[in-house]
C-alpha cells in the first residue's frame, strides 16, 4: 500500500510538471501526456481505495471498476484519434495522391486539396530558381534530385575554394609566405 501511495504521488508530481512545463514539441503530445497521467491517477486512486478500504459493497466495487474501465477507454479513443490524424498527415506529405483517394470523400475537400498542392508546387518551383553569383551562373533551374545535389556540391566547392584562395592571394601580394617556397 505504501508503494502504491508513492507511485500515486509520483504520478501527481509528473502531471503537475507536465502541465506547467509542456515538455513536448506539439500541444497534442502535451495534451495526450496530461490525459494519460489523469487516467493513471484515476486508476491508482480507485485501486488504492479498493485495497485500503475493507467491507465495501459489491456495487461500490463494480462502480470503481467501471470508472477505471471508462477512463481507460476514453484515453484509448483519444489516443486512437490523434494517431489516425498523425497517419493522415504523414500520408498527405509522402503520398498525396493516395491521401486524396483514401481520405477526401467530398468534391469540395478534393478541390481544396488540389489547390493547396498546386500552391505548394508553385512555391517549390520558385525555390528551385536559384540566383548564384559564383562562376558566371546567373539563373539555374534543376528539376531532378541528382542535378540539385551536384549543383549544391559545386556551389560549396566554389565557395570553399574562394574562401581558401583569398587569404593566399593576400599573403602573396603582401610578400608573405615566399620563404616557404624557397
PDB file of C-alpha atoms in Angstrom:
ATOM      1  CA  UNK A   1       0.000   0.000   0.000  1.00  0.00           C
ATOM      2  CA  UNK A   2       2.929   2.373   0.687  1.00  0.00           C
ATOM      3  CA  UNK A   3       4.391   1.591  -2.751  1.00  0.00           C
ATOM      4  CA  UNK A   4       1.052   2.397  -4.380  1.00  0.00           C
ATOM      5  CA  UNK A   5       0.886   5.687  -2.471  1.00  0.00           C
ATOM      6  CA  UNK A   6       4.406   6.604  -3.612  1.00  0.00           C
ATOM      7  CA  UNK A   7       3.519   5.800  -7.217  1.00  0.00           C
ATOM      8  CA  UNK A   8       0.344   7.867  -6.851  1.00  0.00           C
ATOM      9  CA  UNK A   9       2.398  10.802  -5.520  1.00  0.00           C
ATOM     10  CA  UNK A  10       4.950  10.425  -8.334  1.00  0.00           C
ATOM     11  CA  UNK A  11       2.220  10.457 -10.987  1.00  0.00           C
ATOM     12  CA  UNK A  12       0.657  13.555  -9.382  1.00  0.00           C
ATOM     13  CA  UNK A  13       4.016  15.360  -9.442  1.00  0.00           C
ATOM     14  CA  UNK A  14       4.554  14.251 -13.051  1.00  0.00           C
ATOM     15  CA  UNK A  15       1.161  15.635 -14.001  1.00  0.00           C
ATOM     16  CA  UNK A  16       1.941  18.965 -12.323  1.00  0.00           C
ATOM     17  CA  UNK A  17       5.286  19.347 -14.118  1.00  0.00           C
ATOM     18  CA  UNK A  18       3.848  18.226 -17.436  1.00  0.00           C
ATOM     19  CA  UNK A  19       1.082  20.812 -17.092  1.00  0.00           C
ATOM     20  CA  UNK A  20       3.473  23.640 -16.131  1.00  0.00           C
ATOM     21  CA  UNK A  21       6.447  22.849 -18.397  1.00  0.00           C
ATOM     22  CA  UNK A  22       4.725  21.469 -21.524  1.00  0.00           C
ATOM     23  CA  UNK A  23       7.825  19.440 -22.449  1.00  0.00           C
ATOM     24  CA  UNK A  24       6.748  18.169 -25.864  1.00  0.00           C
ATOM     25  CA  UNK A  25       7.095  19.934 -29.209  1.00  0.00           C
ATOM     26  CA  UNK A  26       3.393  19.854 -30.032  1.00  0.00           C
ATOM     27  CA  UNK A  27       0.404  20.745 -27.910  1.00  0.00           C
ATOM     28  CA  UNK A  28      -1.259  17.487 -28.960  1.00  0.00           C
ATOM     29  CA  UNK A  29       1.540  15.482 -27.353  1.00  0.00           C
ATOM     30  CA  UNK A  30       1.366  17.595 -24.176  1.00  0.00           C
ATOM     31  CA  UNK A  31      -2.386  17.093 -24.054  1.00  0.00           C
ATOM     32  CA  UNK A  32      -2.055  13.363 -24.660  1.00  0.00           C
ATOM     33  CA  UNK A  33       0.508  13.060 -21.859  1.00  0.00           C
ATOM     34  CA  UNK A  34      -1.682  15.041 -19.476  1.00  0.00           C
ATOM     35  CA  UNK A  35      -4.681  12.860 -20.235  1.00  0.00           C
ATOM     36  CA  UNK A  36      -2.667   9.673 -19.815  1.00  0.00           C
ATOM     37  CA  UNK A  37      -1.481  10.897 -16.411  1.00  0.00           C
ATOM     38  CA  UNK A  38      -5.055  11.755 -15.398  1.00  0.00           C
ATOM     39  CA  UNK A  39      -6.155   8.242 -16.359  1.00  0.00           C
ATOM     40  CA  UNK A  40      -3.246   6.843 -14.346  1.00  0.00           C
ATOM     41  CA  UNK A  41      -4.275   8.950 -11.347  1.00  0.00           C
ATOM     42  CA  UNK A  42      -7.872   7.706 -11.595  1.00  0.00           C
ATOM     43  CA  UNK A  43      -6.714   4.103 -11.901  1.00  0.00           C
ATOM     44  CA  UNK A  44      -4.305   4.375  -8.969  1.00  0.00           C
ATOM     45  CA  UNK A  45      -6.816   6.196  -6.764  1.00  0.00           C
ATOM     46  CA  UNK A  46      -9.526   3.625  -7.390  1.00  0.00           C
ATOM     47  CA  UNK A  47      -7.056   0.794  -6.818  1.00  0.00           C
ATOM     48  CA  UNK A  48      -5.812   2.344  -3.585  1.00  0.00           C
ATOM     49  CA  UNK A  49      -9.355   2.848  -2.407  1.00  0.00           C
ATOM     50  CA  UNK A  50     -10.247  -0.767  -3.125  1.00  0.00           C
ATOM     51  CA  UNK A  51      -7.118  -2.060  -1.365  1.00  0.00           C
ATOM     52  CA  UNK A  52      -7.279   0.117   1.734  1.00  0.00           C
ATOM     53  CA  UNK A  53     -10.994   0.192   2.494  1.00  0.00           C
ATOM     54  CA  UNK A  54     -12.466  -3.002   3.901  1.00  0.00           C
ATOM     55  CA  UNK A  55     -16.076  -4.045   3.922  1.00  0.00           C
ATOM     56  CA  UNK A  56     -17.191  -2.215   0.764  1.00  0.00           C
ATOM     57  CA  UNK A  57     -20.275  -3.358  -1.075  1.00  0.00           C
ATOM     58  CA  UNK A  58     -20.109  -5.144  -4.392  1.00  0.00           C
ATOM     59  CA  UNK A  59     -21.952  -2.339  -6.169  1.00  0.00           C
ATOM     60  CA  UNK A  60     -19.363   0.197  -4.953  1.00  0.00           C
ATOM     61  CA  UNK A  61     -16.539  -2.096  -6.118  1.00  0.00           C
ATOM     62  CA  UNK A  62     -18.163  -2.507  -9.530  1.00  0.00           C
ATOM     63  CA  UNK A  63     -18.679   1.268  -9.741  1.00  0.00           C
ATOM     64  CA  UNK A  64     -14.973   1.935  -9.159  1.00  0.00           C
ATOM     65  CA  UNK A  65     -14.079  -0.806 -11.640  1.00  0.00           C
ATOM     66  CA  UNK A  66     -16.414   0.764 -14.223  1.00  0.00           C
ATOM     67  CA  UNK A  67     -14.821   4.171 -13.618  1.00  0.00           C
ATOM     68  CA  UNK A  68     -11.353   2.718 -14.294  1.00  0.00           C
ATOM     69  CA  UNK A  69     -12.553   0.978 -17.468  1.00  0.00           C
ATOM     70  CA  UNK A  70     -14.333   4.100 -18.760  1.00  0.00           C
ATOM     71  CA  UNK A  71     -11.313   6.325 -18.078  1.00  0.00           C
ATOM     72  CA  UNK A  72      -9.005   3.926 -19.916  1.00  0.00           C
ATOM     73  CA  UNK A  73     -11.435   3.600 -22.839  1.00  0.00           C
ATOM     74  CA  UNK A  74     -11.670   7.391 -23.013  1.00  0.00           C
ATOM     75  CA  UNK A  75      -7.900   7.666 -23.261  1.00  0.00           C
ATOM     76  CA  UNK A  76      -7.690   4.812 -25.768  1.00  0.00           C
ATOM     77  CA  UNK A  77     -10.130   6.516 -28.167  1.00  0.00           C
ATOM     78  CA  UNK A  78      -8.441   9.874 -27.638  1.00  0.00           C
ATOM     79  CA  UNK A  79      -5.092   8.257 -28.482  1.00  0.00           C
ATOM     80  CA  UNK A  80      -6.590   6.465 -31.489  1.00  0.00           C
ATOM     81  CA  UNK A  81      -7.946   9.754 -32.846  1.00  0.00           C
ATOM     82  CA  UNK A  82      -4.591  11.561 -32.618  1.00  0.00           C
ATOM     83  CA  UNK A  83      -2.690   8.605 -34.053  1.00  0.00           C
ATOM     84  CA  UNK A  84      -5.045   8.487 -37.039  1.00  0.00           C
ATOM     85  CA  UNK A  85      -4.536  12.232 -37.525  1.00  0.00           C
ATOM     86  CA  UNK A  86      -0.773  11.686 -37.462  1.00  0.00           C
ATOM     87  CA  UNK A  87      -1.005   8.907 -40.044  1.00  0.00           C
ATOM     88  CA  UNK A  88      -3.201  11.097 -42.236  1.00  0.00           C
ATOM     89  CA  UNK A  89      -0.681  13.952 -42.055  1.00  0.00           C
ATOM     90  CA  UNK A  90       2.175  11.591 -42.927  1.00  0.00           C
ATOM     91  CA  UNK A  91       0.195  10.130 -45.817  1.00  0.00           C
ATOM     92  CA  UNK A  92      -0.649  13.639 -47.023  1.00  0.00           C
ATOM     93  CA  UNK A  93       3.033  14.615 -47.105  1.00  0.00           C
ATOM     94  CA  UNK A  94       4.525  11.409 -48.507  1.00  0.00           C
ATOM     95  CA  UNK A  95       1.757  10.056 -50.781  1.00  0.00           C
ATOM     96  CA  UNK A  96      -0.610  12.914 -51.663  1.00  0.00           C
ATOM     97  CA  UNK A  97      -2.441  11.020 -54.429  1.00  0.00           C
ATOM     98  CA  UNK A  98      -3.174   8.102 -52.103  1.00  0.00           C
ATOM     99  CA  UNK A  99      -4.256  10.566 -49.400  1.00  0.00           C
ATOM    100  CA  UNK A 100      -6.622  12.208 -51.891  1.00  0.00           C
ATOM    101  CA  UNK A 101      -8.207   8.852 -52.791  1.00  0.00           C
ATOM    102  CA  UNK A 102      -8.497   7.449 -49.265  1.00  0.00           C
ATOM    103  CA  UNK A 103      -9.175  10.446 -47.030  1.00  0.00           C
ATOM    104  CA  UNK A 104     -11.048  13.013 -49.109  1.00  0.00           C
ATOM    105  CA  UNK A 105     -14.604  11.964 -49.856  1.00  0.00           C
ATOM    106  CA  UNK A 106     -16.287  15.213 -50.868  1.00  0.00           C
ATOM    107  CA  UNK A 107     -15.549  17.080 -54.063  1.00  0.00           C
ATOM    108  CA  UNK A 108     -15.129  20.328 -52.150  1.00  0.00           C
ATOM    109  CA  UNK A 109     -12.350  18.841 -49.995  1.00  0.00           C
ATOM    110  CA  UNK A 110     -10.669  17.361 -53.061  1.00  0.00           C
ATOM    111  CA  UNK A 111     -10.783  20.732 -54.839  1.00  0.00           C
ATOM    112  CA  UNK A 112      -9.298  22.477 -51.782  1.00  0.00           C
ATOM    113  CA  UNK A 113      -6.594  19.819 -51.545  1.00  0.00           C
ATOM    114  CA  UNK A 114      -5.760  20.150 -55.263  1.00  0.00           C
ATOM    115  CA  UNK A 115      -5.494  23.937 -54.889  1.00  0.00           C
ATOM    116  CA  UNK A 116      -3.218  23.526 -51.866  1.00  0.00           C
ATOM    117  CA  UNK A 117      -0.981  21.072 -53.734  1.00  0.00           C
ATOM    118  CA  UNK A 118      -0.789  23.401 -56.771  1.00  0.00           C
ATOM    119  CA  UNK A 119       0.180  26.262 -54.491  1.00  0.00           C
ATOM    120  CA  UNK A 120       2.909  24.133 -52.877  1.00  0.00           C
ATOM    121  CA  UNK A 121       4.238  23.187 -56.327  1.00  0.00           C
ATOM    122  CA  UNK A 122       4.447  26.883 -57.263  1.00  0.00           C
ATOM    123  CA  UNK A 123       6.438  27.586 -54.099  1.00  0.00           C
ATOM    124  CA  UNK A 124       8.719  24.620 -54.848  1.00  0.00           C
ATOM    125  CA  UNK A 125       9.265  25.839 -58.407  1.00  0.00           C
ATOM    126  CA  UNK A 126      10.158  29.314 -57.147  1.00  0.00           C
ATOM    127  CA  UNK A 127      12.645  27.873 -54.676  1.00  0.00           C
ATOM    128  CA  UNK A 128      14.313  25.869 -57.449  1.00  0.00           C
ATOM    129  CA  UNK A 129      15.135  29.062 -59.330  1.00  0.00           C
ATOM    130  CA  UNK A 130      18.486  29.930 -57.854  1.00  0.00           C
ATOM    131  CA  UNK A 131      20.373  33.148 -58.302  1.00  0.00           C
ATOM    132  CA  UNK A 132      24.050  32.280 -57.976  1.00  0.00           C
ATOM    133  CA  UNK A 133      26.861  34.804 -58.181  1.00  0.00           C
ATOM    134  CA  UNK A 134      29.795  32.360 -58.433  1.00  0.00           C
ATOM    135  CA  UNK A 135      31.275  31.087 -61.679  1.00  0.00           C
ATOM    136  CA  UNK A 136      29.172  33.180 -64.047  1.00  0.00           C
ATOM    137  CA  UNK A 137      25.995  31.206 -63.415  1.00  0.00           C
ATOM    138  CA  UNK A 138      23.134  33.681 -63.217  1.00  0.00           C
ATOM    139  CA  UNK A 139      19.992  31.582 -63.099  1.00  0.00           C
ATOM    140  CA  UNK A 140      19.753  27.821 -62.878  1.00  0.00           C
ATOM    141  CA  UNK A 141      16.681  25.624 -62.872  1.00  0.00           C
ATOM    142  CA  UNK A 142      17.160  21.973 -61.997  1.00  0.00           C
ATOM    143  CA  UNK A 143      14.302  19.503 -61.778  1.00  0.00           C
ATOM    144  CA  UNK A 144      15.774  16.196 -60.685  1.00  0.00           C
ATOM    145  CA  UNK A 145      17.485  15.472 -57.400  1.00  0.00           C
ATOM    146  CA  UNK A 146      20.830  14.399 -58.878  1.00  0.00           C
ATOM    147  CA  UNK A 147      21.349  17.764 -60.517  1.00  0.00           C
ATOM    148  CA  UNK A 148      20.360  19.564 -57.323  1.00  0.00           C
ATOM    149  CA  UNK A 149      22.932  17.607 -55.330  1.00  0.00           C
ATOM    150  CA  UNK A 150      25.604  18.177 -57.974  1.00  0.00           C
ATOM    151  CA  UNK A 151      24.772  21.875 -58.106  1.00  0.00           C
ATOM    152  CA  UNK A 152      24.903  22.150 -54.329  1.00  0.00           C
ATOM    153  CA  UNK A 153      28.271  20.384 -54.240  1.00  0.00           C
ATOM    154  CA  UNK A 154      29.623  22.688 -56.955  1.00  0.00           C
ATOM    155  CA  UNK A 155      28.452  25.789 -55.074  1.00  0.00           C
ATOM    156  CA  UNK A 156      30.031  24.558 -51.841  1.00  0.00           C
ATOM    157  CA  UNK A 157      33.269  23.731 -53.654  1.00  0.00           C
ATOM    158  CA  UNK A 158      33.390  27.138 -55.333  1.00  0.00           C
ATOM    159  CA  UNK A 159      32.639  28.914 -52.058  1.00  0.00           C
ATOM    160  CA  UNK A 160      35.236  26.871 -50.174  1.00  0.00           C
ATOM    161  CA  UNK A 161      37.890  27.392 -52.846  1.00  0.00           C
ATOM    162  CA  UNK A 162      37.154  31.103 -52.955  1.00  0.00           C
ATOM    163  CA  UNK A 163      37.444  31.430 -49.184  1.00  0.00           C
ATOM    164  CA  UNK A 164      40.731  29.493 -49.220  1.00  0.00           C
ATOM    165  CA  UNK A 165      42.296  31.344 -52.132  1.00  0.00           C
ATOM    166  CA  UNK A 166      41.593  34.874 -50.848  1.00  0.00           C
ATOM    167  CA  UNK A 167      43.999  34.615 -47.842  1.00  0.00           C
ATOM    168  CA  UNK A 168      46.665  33.009 -50.045  1.00  0.00           C
ATOM    169  CA  UNK A 169      46.377  35.815 -52.644  1.00  0.00           C
ATOM    170  CA  UNK A 170      46.648  38.397 -49.849  1.00  0.00           C
ATOM    171  CA  UNK A 171      49.771  36.693 -48.478  1.00  0.00           C
ATOM    172  CA  UNK A 172      51.392  36.651 -51.912  1.00  0.00           C
ATOM    173  CA  UNK A 173      50.517  40.304 -52.541  1.00  0.00           C
ATOM    174  CA  UNK A 174      51.944  41.274 -49.128  1.00  0.00           C
ATOM    175  CA  UNK A 175      55.120  39.277 -49.759  1.00  0.00           C
ATOM    176  CA  UNK A 176      54.390  36.789 -47.000  1.00  0.00           C
ATOM    177  CA  UNK A 177      54.840  33.080 -47.451  1.00  0.00           C
ATOM    178  CA  UNK A 178      57.644  33.388 -50.005  1.00  0.00           C
ATOM    179  CA  UNK A 179      60.119  31.775 -47.551  1.00  0.00           C
ATOM    180  CA  UNK A 180      58.230  28.532 -47.693  1.00  0.00           C
ATOM    181  CA  UNK A 181      58.618  28.307 -51.463  1.00  0.00           C
ATOM    182  CA  UNK A 182      62.403  28.733 -51.336  1.00  0.00           C
TER     183      UNK A 182
END
